[in-house]
XYZ file of C-alpha atoms in Angstrom:
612
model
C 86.065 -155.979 -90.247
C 84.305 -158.978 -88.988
C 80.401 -159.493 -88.964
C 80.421 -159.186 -84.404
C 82.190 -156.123 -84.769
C 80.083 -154.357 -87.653
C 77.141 -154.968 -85.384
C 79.108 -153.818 -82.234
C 79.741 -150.552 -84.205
C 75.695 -150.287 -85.258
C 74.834 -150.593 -81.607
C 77.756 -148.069 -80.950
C 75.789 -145.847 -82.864
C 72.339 -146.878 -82.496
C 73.053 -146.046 -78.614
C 74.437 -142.316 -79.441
C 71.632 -141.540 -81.559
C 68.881 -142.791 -79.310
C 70.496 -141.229 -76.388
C 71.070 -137.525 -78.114
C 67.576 -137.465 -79.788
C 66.224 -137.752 -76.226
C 68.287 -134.664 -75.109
C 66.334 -131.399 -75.892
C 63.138 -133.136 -77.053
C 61.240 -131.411 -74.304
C 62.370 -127.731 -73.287
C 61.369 -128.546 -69.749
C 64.331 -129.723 -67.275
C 62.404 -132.442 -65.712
C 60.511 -134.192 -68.592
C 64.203 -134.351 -70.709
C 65.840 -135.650 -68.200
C 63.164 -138.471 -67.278
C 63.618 -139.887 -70.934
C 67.386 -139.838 -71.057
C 67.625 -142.241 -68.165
C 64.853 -143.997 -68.987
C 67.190 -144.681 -72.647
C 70.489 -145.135 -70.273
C 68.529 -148.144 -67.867
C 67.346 -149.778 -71.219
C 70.099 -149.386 -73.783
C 72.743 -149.186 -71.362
C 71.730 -152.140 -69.154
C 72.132 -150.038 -66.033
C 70.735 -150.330 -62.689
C 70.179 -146.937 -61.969
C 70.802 -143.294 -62.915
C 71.357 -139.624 -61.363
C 71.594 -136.615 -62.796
C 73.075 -133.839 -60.085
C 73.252 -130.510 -61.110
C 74.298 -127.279 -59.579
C 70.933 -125.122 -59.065
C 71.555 -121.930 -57.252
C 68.174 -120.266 -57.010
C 66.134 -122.667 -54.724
C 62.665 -121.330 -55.871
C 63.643 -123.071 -59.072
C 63.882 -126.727 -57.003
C 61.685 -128.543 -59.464
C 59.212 -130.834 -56.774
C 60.730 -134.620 -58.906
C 64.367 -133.614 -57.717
C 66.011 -134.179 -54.358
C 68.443 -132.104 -52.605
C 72.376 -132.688 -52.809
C 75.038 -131.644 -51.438
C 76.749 -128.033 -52.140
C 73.504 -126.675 -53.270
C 72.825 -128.802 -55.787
C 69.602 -130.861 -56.341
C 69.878 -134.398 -58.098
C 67.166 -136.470 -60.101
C 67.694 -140.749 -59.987
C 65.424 -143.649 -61.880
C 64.241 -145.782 -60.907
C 63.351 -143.714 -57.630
C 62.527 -145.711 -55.272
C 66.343 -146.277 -54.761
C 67.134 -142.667 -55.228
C 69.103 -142.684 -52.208
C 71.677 -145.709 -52.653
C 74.341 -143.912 -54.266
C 74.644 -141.349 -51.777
C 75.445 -144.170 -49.100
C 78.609 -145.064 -50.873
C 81.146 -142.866 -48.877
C 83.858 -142.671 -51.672
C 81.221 -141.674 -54.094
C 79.667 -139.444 -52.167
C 82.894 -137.683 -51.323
C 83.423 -137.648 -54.871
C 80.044 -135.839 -55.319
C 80.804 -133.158 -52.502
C 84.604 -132.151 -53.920
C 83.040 -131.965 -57.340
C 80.366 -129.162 -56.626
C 83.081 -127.848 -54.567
C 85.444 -127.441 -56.951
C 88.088 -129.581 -55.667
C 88.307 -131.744 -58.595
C 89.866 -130.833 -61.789
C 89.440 -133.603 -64.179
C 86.821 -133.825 -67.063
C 87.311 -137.372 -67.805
C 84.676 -139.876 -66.900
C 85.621 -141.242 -63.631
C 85.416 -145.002 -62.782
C 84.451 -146.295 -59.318
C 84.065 -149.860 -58.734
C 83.328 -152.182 -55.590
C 83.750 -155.623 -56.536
C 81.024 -156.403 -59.114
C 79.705 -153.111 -59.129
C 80.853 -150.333 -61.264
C 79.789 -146.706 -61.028
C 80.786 -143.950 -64.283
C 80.851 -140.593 -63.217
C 80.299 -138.310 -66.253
C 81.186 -134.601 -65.319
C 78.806 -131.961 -67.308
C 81.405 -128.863 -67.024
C 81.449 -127.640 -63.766
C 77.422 -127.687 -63.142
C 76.448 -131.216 -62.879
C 77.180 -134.875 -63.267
C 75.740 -137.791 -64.593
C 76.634 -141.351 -62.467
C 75.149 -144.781 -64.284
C 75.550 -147.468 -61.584
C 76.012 -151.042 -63.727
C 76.368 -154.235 -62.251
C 78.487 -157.667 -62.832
C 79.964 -156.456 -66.091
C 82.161 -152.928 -67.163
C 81.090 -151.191 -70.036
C 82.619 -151.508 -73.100
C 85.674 -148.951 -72.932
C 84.803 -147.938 -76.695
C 80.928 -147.441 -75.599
C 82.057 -145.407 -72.320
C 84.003 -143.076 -74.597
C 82.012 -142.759 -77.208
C 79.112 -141.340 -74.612
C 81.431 -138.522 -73.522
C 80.302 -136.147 -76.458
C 76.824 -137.454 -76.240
C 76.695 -136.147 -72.486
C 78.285 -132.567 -73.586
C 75.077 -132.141 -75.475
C 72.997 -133.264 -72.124
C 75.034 -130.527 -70.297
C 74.459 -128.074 -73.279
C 70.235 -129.217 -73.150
C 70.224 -129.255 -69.278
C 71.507 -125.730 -69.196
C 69.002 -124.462 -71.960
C 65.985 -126.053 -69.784
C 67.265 -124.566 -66.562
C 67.307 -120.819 -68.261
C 63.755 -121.988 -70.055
C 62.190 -122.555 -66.699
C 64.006 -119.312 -65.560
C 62.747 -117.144 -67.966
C 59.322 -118.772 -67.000
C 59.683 -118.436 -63.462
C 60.882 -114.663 -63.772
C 57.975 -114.142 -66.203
C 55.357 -115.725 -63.161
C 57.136 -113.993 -60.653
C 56.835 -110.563 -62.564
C 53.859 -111.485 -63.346
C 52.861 -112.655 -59.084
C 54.214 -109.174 -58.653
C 52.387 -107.188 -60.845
C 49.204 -108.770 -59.867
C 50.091 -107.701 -56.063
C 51.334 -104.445 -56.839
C 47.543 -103.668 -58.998
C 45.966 -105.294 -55.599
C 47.491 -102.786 -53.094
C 47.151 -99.896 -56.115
C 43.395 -100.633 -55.306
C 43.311 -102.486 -52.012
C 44.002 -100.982 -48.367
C 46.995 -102.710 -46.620
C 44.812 -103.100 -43.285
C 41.244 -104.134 -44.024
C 41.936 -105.625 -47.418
C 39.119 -103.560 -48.647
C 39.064 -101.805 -51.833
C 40.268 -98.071 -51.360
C 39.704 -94.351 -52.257
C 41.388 -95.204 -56.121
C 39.272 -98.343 -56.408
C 35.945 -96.869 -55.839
C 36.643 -93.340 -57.740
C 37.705 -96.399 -60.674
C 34.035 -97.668 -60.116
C 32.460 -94.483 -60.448
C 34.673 -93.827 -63.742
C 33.080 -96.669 -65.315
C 29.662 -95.811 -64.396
C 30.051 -92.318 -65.426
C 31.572 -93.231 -68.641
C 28.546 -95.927 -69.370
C 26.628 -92.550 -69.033
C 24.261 -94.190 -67.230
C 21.957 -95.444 -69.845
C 19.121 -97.851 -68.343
C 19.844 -97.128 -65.246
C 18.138 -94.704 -62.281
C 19.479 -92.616 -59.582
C 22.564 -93.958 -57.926
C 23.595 -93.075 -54.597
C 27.287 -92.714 -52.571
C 27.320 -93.448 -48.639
C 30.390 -92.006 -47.375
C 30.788 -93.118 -43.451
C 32.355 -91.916 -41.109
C 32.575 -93.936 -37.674
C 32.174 -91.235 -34.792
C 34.829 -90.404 -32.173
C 37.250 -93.048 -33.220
C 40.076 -90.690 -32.364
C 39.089 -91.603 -28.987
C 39.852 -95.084 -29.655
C 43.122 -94.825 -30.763
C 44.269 -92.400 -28.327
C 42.882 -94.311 -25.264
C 42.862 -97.670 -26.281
C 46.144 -97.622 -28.330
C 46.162 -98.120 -32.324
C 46.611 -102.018 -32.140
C 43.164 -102.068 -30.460
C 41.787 -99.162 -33.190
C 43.023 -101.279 -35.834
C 41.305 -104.549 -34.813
C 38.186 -102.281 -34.841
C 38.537 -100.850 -38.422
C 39.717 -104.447 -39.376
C 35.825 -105.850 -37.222
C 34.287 -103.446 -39.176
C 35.862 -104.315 -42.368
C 34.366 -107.945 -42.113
C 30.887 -106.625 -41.638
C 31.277 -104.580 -44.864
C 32.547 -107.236 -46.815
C 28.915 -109.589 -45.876
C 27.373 -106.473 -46.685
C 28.575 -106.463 -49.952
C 26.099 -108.350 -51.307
C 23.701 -105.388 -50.676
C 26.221 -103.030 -52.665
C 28.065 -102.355 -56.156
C 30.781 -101.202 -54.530
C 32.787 -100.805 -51.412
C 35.941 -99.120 -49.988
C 37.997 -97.831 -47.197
C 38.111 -94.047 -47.916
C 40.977 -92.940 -45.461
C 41.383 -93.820 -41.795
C 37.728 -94.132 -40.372
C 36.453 -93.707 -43.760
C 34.257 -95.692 -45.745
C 32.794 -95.403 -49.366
C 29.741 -97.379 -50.256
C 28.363 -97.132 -53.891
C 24.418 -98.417 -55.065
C 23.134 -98.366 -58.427
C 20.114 -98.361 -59.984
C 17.682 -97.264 -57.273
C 14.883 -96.152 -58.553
C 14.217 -93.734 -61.553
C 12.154 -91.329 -59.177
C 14.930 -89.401 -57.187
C 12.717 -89.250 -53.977
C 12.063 -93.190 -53.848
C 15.716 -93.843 -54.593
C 16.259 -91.450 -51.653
C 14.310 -93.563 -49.260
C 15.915 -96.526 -50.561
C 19.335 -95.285 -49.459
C 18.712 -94.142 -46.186
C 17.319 -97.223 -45.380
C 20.133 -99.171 -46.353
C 22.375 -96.233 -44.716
C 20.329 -97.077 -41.637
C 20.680 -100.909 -41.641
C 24.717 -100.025 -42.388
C 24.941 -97.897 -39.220
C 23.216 -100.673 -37.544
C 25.722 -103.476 -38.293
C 28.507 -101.244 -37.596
C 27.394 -100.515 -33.947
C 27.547 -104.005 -33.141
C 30.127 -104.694 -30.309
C 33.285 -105.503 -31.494
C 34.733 -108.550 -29.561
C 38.749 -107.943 -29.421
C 40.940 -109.527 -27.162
C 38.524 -109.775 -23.878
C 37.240 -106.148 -24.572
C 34.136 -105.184 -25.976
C 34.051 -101.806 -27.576
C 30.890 -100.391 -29.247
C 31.693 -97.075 -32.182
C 28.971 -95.672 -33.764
C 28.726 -93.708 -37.209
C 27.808 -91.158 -39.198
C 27.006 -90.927 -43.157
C 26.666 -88.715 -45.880
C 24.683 -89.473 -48.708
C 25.545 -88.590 -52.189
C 22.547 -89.021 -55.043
C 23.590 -88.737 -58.528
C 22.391 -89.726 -61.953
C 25.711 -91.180 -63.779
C 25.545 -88.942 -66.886
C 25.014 -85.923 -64.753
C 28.266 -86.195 -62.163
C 31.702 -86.454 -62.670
C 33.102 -88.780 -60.061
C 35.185 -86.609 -58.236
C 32.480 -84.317 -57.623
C 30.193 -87.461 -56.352
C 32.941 -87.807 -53.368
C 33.000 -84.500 -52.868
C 29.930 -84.452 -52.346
C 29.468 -87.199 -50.253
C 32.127 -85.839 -48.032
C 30.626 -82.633 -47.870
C 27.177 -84.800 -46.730
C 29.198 -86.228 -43.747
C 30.938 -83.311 -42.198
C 26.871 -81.626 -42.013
C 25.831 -84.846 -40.814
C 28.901 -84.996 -37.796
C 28.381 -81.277 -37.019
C 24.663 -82.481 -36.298
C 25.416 -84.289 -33.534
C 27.586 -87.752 -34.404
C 25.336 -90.873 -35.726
C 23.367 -89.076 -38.005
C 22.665 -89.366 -41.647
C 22.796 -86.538 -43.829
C 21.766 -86.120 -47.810
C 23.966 -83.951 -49.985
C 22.513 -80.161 -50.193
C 24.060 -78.559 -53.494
C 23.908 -75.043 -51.333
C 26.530 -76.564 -49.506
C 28.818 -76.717 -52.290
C 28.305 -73.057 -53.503
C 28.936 -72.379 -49.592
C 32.103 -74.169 -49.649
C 33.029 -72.440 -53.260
C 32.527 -68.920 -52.082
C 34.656 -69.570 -48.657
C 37.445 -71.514 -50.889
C 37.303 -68.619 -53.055
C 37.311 -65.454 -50.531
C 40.713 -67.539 -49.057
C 42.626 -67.267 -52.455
C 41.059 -63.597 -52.606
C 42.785 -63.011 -48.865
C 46.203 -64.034 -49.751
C 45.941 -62.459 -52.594
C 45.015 -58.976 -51.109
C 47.897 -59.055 -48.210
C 50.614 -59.440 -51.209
C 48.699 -56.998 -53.054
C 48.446 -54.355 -50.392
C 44.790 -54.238 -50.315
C 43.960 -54.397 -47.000
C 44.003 -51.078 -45.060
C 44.194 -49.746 -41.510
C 41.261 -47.498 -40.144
C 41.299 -46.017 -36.686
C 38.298 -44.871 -34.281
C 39.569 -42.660 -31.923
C 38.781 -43.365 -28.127
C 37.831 -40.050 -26.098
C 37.454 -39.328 -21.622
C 33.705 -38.084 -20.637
C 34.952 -34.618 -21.906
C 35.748 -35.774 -25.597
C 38.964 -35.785 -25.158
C 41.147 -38.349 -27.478
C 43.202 -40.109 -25.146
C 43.951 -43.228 -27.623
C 42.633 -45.113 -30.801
C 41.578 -48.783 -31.752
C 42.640 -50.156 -35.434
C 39.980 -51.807 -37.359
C 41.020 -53.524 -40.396
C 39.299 -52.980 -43.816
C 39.463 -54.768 -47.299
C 39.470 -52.028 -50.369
C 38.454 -54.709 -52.985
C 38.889 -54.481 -56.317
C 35.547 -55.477 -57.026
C 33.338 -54.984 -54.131
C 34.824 -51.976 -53.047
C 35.383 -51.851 -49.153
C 34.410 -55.130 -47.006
C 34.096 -54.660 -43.307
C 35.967 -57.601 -41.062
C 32.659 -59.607 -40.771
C 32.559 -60.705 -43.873
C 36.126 -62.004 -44.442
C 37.303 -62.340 -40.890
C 35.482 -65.744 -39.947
C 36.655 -67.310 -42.919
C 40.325 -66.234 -42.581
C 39.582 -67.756 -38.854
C 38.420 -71.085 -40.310
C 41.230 -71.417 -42.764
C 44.286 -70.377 -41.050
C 44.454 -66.772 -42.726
C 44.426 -64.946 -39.641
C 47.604 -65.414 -38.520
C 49.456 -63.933 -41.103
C 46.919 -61.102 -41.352
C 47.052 -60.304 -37.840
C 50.651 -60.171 -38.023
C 50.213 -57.876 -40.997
C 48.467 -55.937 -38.787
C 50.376 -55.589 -36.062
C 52.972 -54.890 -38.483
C 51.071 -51.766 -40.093
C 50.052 -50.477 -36.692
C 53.910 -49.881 -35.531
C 54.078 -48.184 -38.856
C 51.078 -45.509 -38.104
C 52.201 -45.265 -34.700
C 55.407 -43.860 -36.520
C 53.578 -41.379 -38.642
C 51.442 -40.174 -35.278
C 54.487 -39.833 -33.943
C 56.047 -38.381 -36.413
C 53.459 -35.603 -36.655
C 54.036 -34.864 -33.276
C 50.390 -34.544 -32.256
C 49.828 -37.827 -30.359
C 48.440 -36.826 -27.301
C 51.041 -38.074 -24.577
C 50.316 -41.524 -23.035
C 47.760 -42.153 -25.740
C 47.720 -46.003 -27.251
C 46.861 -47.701 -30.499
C 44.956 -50.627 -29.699
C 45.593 -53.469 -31.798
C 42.955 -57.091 -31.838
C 44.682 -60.316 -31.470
C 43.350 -63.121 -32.954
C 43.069 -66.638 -30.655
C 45.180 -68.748 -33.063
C 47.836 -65.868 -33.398
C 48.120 -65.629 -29.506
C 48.313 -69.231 -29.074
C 51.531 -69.509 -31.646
C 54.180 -70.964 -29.283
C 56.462 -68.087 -31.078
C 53.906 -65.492 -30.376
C 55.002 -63.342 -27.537
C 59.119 -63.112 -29.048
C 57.233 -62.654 -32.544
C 55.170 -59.217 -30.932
C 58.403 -58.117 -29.318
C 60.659 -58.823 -32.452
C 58.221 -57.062 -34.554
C 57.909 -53.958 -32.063
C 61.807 -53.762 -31.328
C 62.668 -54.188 -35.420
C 60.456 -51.250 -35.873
C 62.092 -48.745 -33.160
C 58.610 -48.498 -31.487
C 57.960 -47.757 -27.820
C 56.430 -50.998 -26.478
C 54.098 -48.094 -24.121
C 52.314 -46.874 -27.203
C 50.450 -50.158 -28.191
C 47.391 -51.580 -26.260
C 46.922 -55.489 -27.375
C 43.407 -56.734 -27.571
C 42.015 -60.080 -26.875
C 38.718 -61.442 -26.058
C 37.760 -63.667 -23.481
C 37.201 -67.198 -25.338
C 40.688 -66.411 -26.388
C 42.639 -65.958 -23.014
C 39.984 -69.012 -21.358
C 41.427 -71.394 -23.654
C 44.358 -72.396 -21.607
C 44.495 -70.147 -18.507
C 48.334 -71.092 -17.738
C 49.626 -70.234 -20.789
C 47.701 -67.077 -20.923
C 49.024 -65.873 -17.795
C 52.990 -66.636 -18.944
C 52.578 -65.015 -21.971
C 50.493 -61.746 -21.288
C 53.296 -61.050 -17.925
C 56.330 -61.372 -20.835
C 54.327 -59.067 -22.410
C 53.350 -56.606 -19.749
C 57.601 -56.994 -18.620
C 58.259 -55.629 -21.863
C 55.815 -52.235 -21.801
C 52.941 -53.328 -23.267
C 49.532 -53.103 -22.319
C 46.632 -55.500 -22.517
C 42.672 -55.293 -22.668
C 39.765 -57.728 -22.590
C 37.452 -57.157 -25.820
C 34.087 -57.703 -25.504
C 33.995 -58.452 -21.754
C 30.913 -60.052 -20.674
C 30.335 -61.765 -23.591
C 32.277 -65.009 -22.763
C 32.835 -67.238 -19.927
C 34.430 -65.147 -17.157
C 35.449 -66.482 -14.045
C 36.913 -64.039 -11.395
C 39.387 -66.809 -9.811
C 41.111 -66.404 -13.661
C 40.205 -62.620 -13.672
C 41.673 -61.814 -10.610
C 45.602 -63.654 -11.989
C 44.994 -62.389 -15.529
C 47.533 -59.549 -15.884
C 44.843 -57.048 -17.500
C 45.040 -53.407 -17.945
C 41.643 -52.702 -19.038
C 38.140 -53.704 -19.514
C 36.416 -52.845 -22.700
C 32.550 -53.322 -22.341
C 30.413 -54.646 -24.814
C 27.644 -52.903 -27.413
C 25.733 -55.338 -26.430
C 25.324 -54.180 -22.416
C 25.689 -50.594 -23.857
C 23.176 -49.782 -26.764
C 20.227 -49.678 -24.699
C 22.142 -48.948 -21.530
C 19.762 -46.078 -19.961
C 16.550 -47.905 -20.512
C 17.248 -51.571 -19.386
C 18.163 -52.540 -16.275
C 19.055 -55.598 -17.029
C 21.637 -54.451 -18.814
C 22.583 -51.175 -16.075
C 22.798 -54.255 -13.633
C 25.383 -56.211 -15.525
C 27.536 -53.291 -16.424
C 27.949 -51.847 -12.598
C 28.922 -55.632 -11.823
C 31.356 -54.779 -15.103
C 32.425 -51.616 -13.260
C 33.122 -53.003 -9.750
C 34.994 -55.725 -10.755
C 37.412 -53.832 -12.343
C 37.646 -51.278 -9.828
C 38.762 -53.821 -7.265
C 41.420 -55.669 -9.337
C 42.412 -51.617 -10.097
C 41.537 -51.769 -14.037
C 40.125 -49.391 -16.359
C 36.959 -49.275 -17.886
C 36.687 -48.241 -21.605
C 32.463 -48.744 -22.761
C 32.265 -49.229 -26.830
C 29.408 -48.749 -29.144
C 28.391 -45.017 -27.710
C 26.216 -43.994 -30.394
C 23.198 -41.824 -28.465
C 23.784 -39.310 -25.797
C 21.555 -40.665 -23.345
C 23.838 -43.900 -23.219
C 27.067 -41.389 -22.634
C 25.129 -40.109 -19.978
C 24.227 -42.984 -18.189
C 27.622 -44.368 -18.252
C 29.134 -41.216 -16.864
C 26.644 -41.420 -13.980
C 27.576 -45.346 -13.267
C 31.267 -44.089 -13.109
C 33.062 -45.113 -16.585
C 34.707 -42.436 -18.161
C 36.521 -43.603 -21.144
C 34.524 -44.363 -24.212
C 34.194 -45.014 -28.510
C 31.510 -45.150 -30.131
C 29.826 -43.210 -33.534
C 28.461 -40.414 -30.531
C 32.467 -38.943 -30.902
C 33.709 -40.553 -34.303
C 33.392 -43.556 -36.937
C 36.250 -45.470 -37.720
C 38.720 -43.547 -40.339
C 41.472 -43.976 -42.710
C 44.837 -42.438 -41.803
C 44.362 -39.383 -43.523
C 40.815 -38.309 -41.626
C 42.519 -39.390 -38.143
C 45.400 -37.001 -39.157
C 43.129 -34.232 -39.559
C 41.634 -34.444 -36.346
C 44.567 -32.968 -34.717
């Protein structure tokens, strides 16, 4: 072997091992590829270089590479002429039917246009490497011998790709994770912290126990009315409010440790460290309450409207090694329904009496239910009598045996079961139990003919859109004579909404029963809905009646009671008789149907049985 060709074959080599030393140096796509063509223009004596390569996720587009055809992205050096090759039509056909998969071959493909020569290099099926050399061909033993050289770039170019996928999945994951922990503890609309942010505040204060520090404080705001907004204005417009708002609170911040959107109209603001005396901390807070109220009543500019809300707040003071967080926001919440039901735009300071108020109601609830599946609650019955003491009929008055207190009368369990919801099954229990008794009386064959069992209707159970086929079911289920019961309901209840009072008492008067106004007097009468009102009777209140033949104030009101009900042809029962002189006074004004502790108290089943 001559001298020329020992020191072809060294440069043979000396080429192959500079070029495949500079493939996987650097694990990134970008910098790799950079030195390869930097080694191809020197060692090579090329013009230029490009690397394409088939690159299906675009997010991956690295910003040095340039797009190409078929979805592929290309890299070229030196780059200012990056876009030469593609201007040669038979290459650039080339290019396309490669990525599409037109082309078969995997032999270095030669393109040449006069003194110019182009050597396509396929890398599989996912890229290609073209080295554009002028005047002179490369050696055919040097353009072979580069073929497994440019395996390995394939080989490194896919092992940087999935590098810098594994990265960019890791970011992205990691993008996500940072987005999904912002809206854990972010609200979607205001970009405000929320509930689960600030109760994660109040954590970490409570578990620093506080030491150092004085009284801290929670403002939890309320804006006033805002239902109005949204109902009259439309949401979009409530929304830019809340989101008006939201930018006040955040320049408030400053003035804050903590802030949050609560739940709708809802805000949470948290102060530390006031002041170690729990009165000075106290005027601390409802000063800055009051400045708060005061930025939030500014007029809110939104698409040519100006609309003005104003708030309330209730003010939580704690000591952070004395609450537990929840009970911080429970008590601020407590603090802002008292301050609302004080008359909107008010502030209101946390009163512990209100929790032990709000214990004992959430208590006797759980204590209802329980009783109605436990059979605890009981019946009684107070007859009703004529002028002669006759019984021509009874009301049912429910009772509580309780396990512990013994018997409760109806005020002290009936307002709450009103406020919570419990009424409505109860007072179906009770109409329920009255058909029952009514079967007994029956039964016993005593009754006095055309007498009734008056049962009370509550306002929530009457306004039940199921209500009146839920009396009738009930009645008809338990083979009772619609005739024998008298429903009761007061004013306030039948007032409520006049028209659908009216439909529902005539289905019920179609059907046999019989209705009465409770307490009449009491509420807000008015005799253009008294006169359509599809009444029976008029029962008239202890209240005109218990010192009946001594006032005449009270004489005065019930005659008015009388003749009303004599000209829409009803009848007049007077409750609460409990002297004679109040009977006889009555009697004289012309009512003649009566109850009252005069004739009898209310009874259980068994006393009302023995009567007869």
């Amino acid at each position: 072997m001559s001298d020329s060709r020992q020191i072809d074959t060294l440069n043979l080599i000396s080429i192959q091992h500079e070029l495949a030393m500079n493939i996987g140096v650097d694990s990134q796509l970008v910098p790799m590829v950079r030195h390869l063509m930097k080694v191809c223009l020197r060692r090579l004596s090329v013009r230029r270089a490009y690397l394409f390569l088939r690159l299906d996720d675009d997010e991956l587009l690295p910003v040095e590479a340039c797009s190409g055809p078929e979805k592929s992205v290309f890299f070229a050096m030196p780059a200012d002429h990056q876009a030469e090759i593609l201007e040669t039509p038979q290459v650039g056909e080339w290019i396309v039917d490669f990525f599409r998969g037109a082309l078969t071959s995997v032999e270095v493909t030669v393109f040449q246009f006069g003194r110019q020569f182009v050597y396509a290099y396929p890398l599989a099926d996912n890229g290609v490497l073209l080295l554009d050399r002028s005047n002179t061909p490369l050696p055919d033993i040097l353009v072979g011998a580069l073929t497994p050289v440019f395996e390995r770039l394939r080989q490194g170019c896919e092992a940087a790709i999935k590098h810098e996928q594994i990265i960019h999945e890791v970011e992205r994951r990691r993008v996500a994770e940072r987005r999904i922990e912002h809206l854990a503890f972010h609200d979607d609309l205001t970009g405000l912290p929320n509930r689960r942010h600030l109760l994660k505040q109040l954590n970490q204060l409570c578990e620093g126990g506080g030491s150092g520090q004085g009284y801290c404080a929670l403002i939890y705001l309320g804006l006033d009315n805002f239902s109005d907004i949204n109902e009259s204005l439309g949401y979009q417009i409530g929304d830019a409010v809340l989101g008006a708002i939201s930018k006040r609170i955040v320049i408030a911040d400053e003035k804050l440790a903590a802030s949050a959107r609560l739940d709708g109209d809802e805000f949470g603001f948290l102060i530390t460290d006031l002041s170690a005396e729990e009165s000075a901390a106290s005027e601390r807070v409802v000063a800055l309450t009051r400045w708060l109220l005061l930025q939030i009543e500014q007029p809110c500019e939104l698409d040519q409207r100006t609309v003005t809300v104003a708030a309330s707040a209730g003010i939580a003071i704690f000591k952070a090694d004395d609450d537990q967080p929840q009970a911080v926001l429970s008590h601020g919440r407590s603090a802002l329904r008292r301050a609302k039901s004080l008359g909107r735009n008010t502030i209101h300071l946390h009163d512990t009496s209100l929790d032990e108020e709000t214990s004992h109601r959430l208590s006797l609830d759980s204590d209802m239910r329980s009783a109605l599946k436990s059979g605890d609650f009981q019946l009684w019955l107070q007859p009703q009598v004529d002028q002669l003491g006759r019984m021509i009929g009874a009301e049912t008055l429910i009772r509580w045996n309780h396990p512990d207190k013994g018997l409760l009368l109806p005020n002290s369990f009936i307002p709450m079961a009103e406020k919570s919801g419990f009424i409505v099954p109860l007072s179906e229990w009770v109409l329920i139990e009255a058909c029952r008794l009514i079967r007994l009386l029956n039964a016993q064959g005593t009754w006095p003919a055309g007498a009734k069992l008056g049962v009370n209707l509550s306002a929530k159970q009457f306004h039940q859109p199921d209500f009146v086929n839920r009396v009738l079911t009930t009645i008809k289920e338990r083979n009772i004579s619609a005739e024998q019961i008298e429903l009761e309901l007061t004013e306030r209840t039948l007032l409520d909404n006049v028209e659908e009072a009216i439909e529902k008492m005539q289905r019920l008067r179609e059907a046999g029963l019989e209705i009465s106004i409770d307490d009449f007097g009491t509420g807000y009468s008015s005799l253009a809905y008294l006169r359509r009102l599809p009444i029976n009777r008029v029962k008239i209140d202890r209240a005109f009646v218990a010192n009946i033949d001594s006032s005449t104030d009270d004489q005065a009101i019930v005659e008015v009671i009388i003749s009303i009900a004599r000209h829409f042809d009803m009848q007049v029962i007077a409750e609460g008789i409990d002297r004679p002189e109040a009977l006889q006074t009555l009697v004289a004004m012309g009512c003649h149907q009566f109850q009252g502790y005069l004739f009898h108290r209310p009874m259980p089943l068994e006393s009302f049985l023995a009567l007869s």
